[in-house]
Amino acid sequence: APGVIDANGFAICPDCDTNVNCGKVGISNLEKRHRGKKVCLDQIARRDKSARTKKNTSILSFLQPKPARVPSTVTAPSLIGGSGSSSTWAPLIRSAETLPDRPRRATSERAPVIQKLRNLVLRLPTSVLVAVSDDALAIFSGNPEQTVDPQMDGDEIWEGMMNSTLKRALGWGRELDLTGVVRRGALGMDGFVKFLDYFMTERGVSAERVEGKLEYLFETLAKMTAEVTLPLITPVGVDNEMDPASVRAVASSQADEQPHIEVTETINIPTTIDVDALPDDVVVSSRQRSTCTGYHLPIPDGQSPHSTYPFALHDSVNPPWDYSVVNGVMSLVARGCDGTPMKGREICRKCENLENNMTLTGILSRMKDGVHENAPFAYHPFSGMVEVLHRKSAQIKHLRLRGLNQARKLLVQATALSDHKRFALAIASGAFERVGRLVSIALKQRRGIRGILTLYDAAAKGIYKPKSYTEEDDMRGLLLWRLGGNRIAHIAHRALGLPGLTTLRNRSIMPPLITSPSMPTTSWQLHI
């Protein structure tokens, strides 16, 4: 449908009805690079011009009387008889009177690709179905003269219509199984040959372009006709026990059974025998034709092609070969391989030359030495991708665990920082004065910041009273006790948190009396 991209990356332009390759970007390429551009506008102009010049045919034209046939001046070639003078060969073609009376170009003027395709089509076996109007090749059965503008040259025909039509029918590359596309009859391969013959012979379409599109079709036809065996028609000679009347009857019956075959100037009679029209009980001979096996890719010992070959490279680099794996052996077939091996070999020249391809040399080197970790993923085989995935998974796991641990540490530190701020605010409030003594006791008890806050709150509420005093507290209490007596010491204990009277009495230090046998000297007193 117009504006919808298909599986091959192509989309039909809704303006000029051209099949446009949108690439990997998608349908946006149709809007950015084609619609409204010079190519699109030129195609619209050619289409409109063709529509104006196209003949307005009517269905009544089929009822008009057709002109009488002009007898052909071509005579059938004389048949080569056997060694006996009375031997008669079965005719391989019809007489000149039954040949179609339409002008044809000489076979020598046709491209070799047409002759090759025609010979393969004539050898199709009866097992190939006859085409109907719903088949893919039926689009080529119409009159090719009415499909394009008569003023268009070969390059314009190829770019405007022919290339996209061949892609729709035969697929892009080798992804389509053409054995299900090939059909016999006028709606099948016969119409396809007629279509190509007209545009290549009459309209000047390049044979090189067409041949490149038909490589896979030639391979498919060669495989389908490889098992076909041509019958050996035994001549009726004088040695056979048949009278002349019987000989003529046999010749006549064989002639009536022959299908219609067009005669050109250089027809190869032995290769144009229709095996479908011959009886089934004739003597046949078969000859197996060997095909190219392709280049066998050397796989390192202990490894498998499924895990060592970079299959994804065919999407990014598109190397000039296709691959297949059979029984653990990987074969590479060149895109230009015609299936015919060299004499005495199992491989053709093009497949053998793949060994010197730089891309394949790099693949073999990486299969042997390994792929760099930072190389694009397309260059990694499946085993390499699994190894890279394991490494990435280990790194991700390590980073996730480290991030989780750091998050937990930061949460603990943030909580501790919040507790320190609370303690600073508590000290600033002045609810409890002997903060230093409280902190000293808490640290001796191995309490944290929350434990210190708990002790401070209890001390501020009067629930907890630190019982440990410094020497400074003792000296203050002793001073007040000595100056004011017991009542002042008790008041200082209750109001200022100084040691009680009992503690002060236990802390009182009386200097000992030391007797001196003589007058004390200054140095002796300092020593004491």
Coordinates of C-alpha atoms in Angstrom, one line a residue, residues 91-93 119 122-123 229-233 266-275:
P91 CA 9.9 -34.7 -36.6
L92 CA 11.0 -32.5 -33.8
I93 CA 9.2 -29.3 -34.9
N119 CA 16.7 -22.9 -22.8
L122 CA 12.1 -25.2 -22.2
R123 CA 13.6 -27.8 -19.9
T229 CA 16.6 -36.5 -18.7
L230 CA 16.1 -36.1 -22.4
P231 CA 14.6 -39.1 -24.3
L232 CA 16.6 -40.9 -27.0
I233 CA 14.2 -41.1 -30.0
T266 CA 20.0 -20.5 -34.5
I267 CA 17.7 -23.1 -32.8
N268 CA 19.5 -26.0 -31.0
I269 CA 17.3 -28.9 -31.8
P270 CA 18.6 -31.4 -29.3
T271 CA 18.0 -29.0 -26.4
T272 CA 14.4 -28.0 -27.4
I273 CA 12.8 -31.4 -27.1
D274 CA 9.7 -31.2 -25.0
V275 CA 9.9 -34.2 -22.8

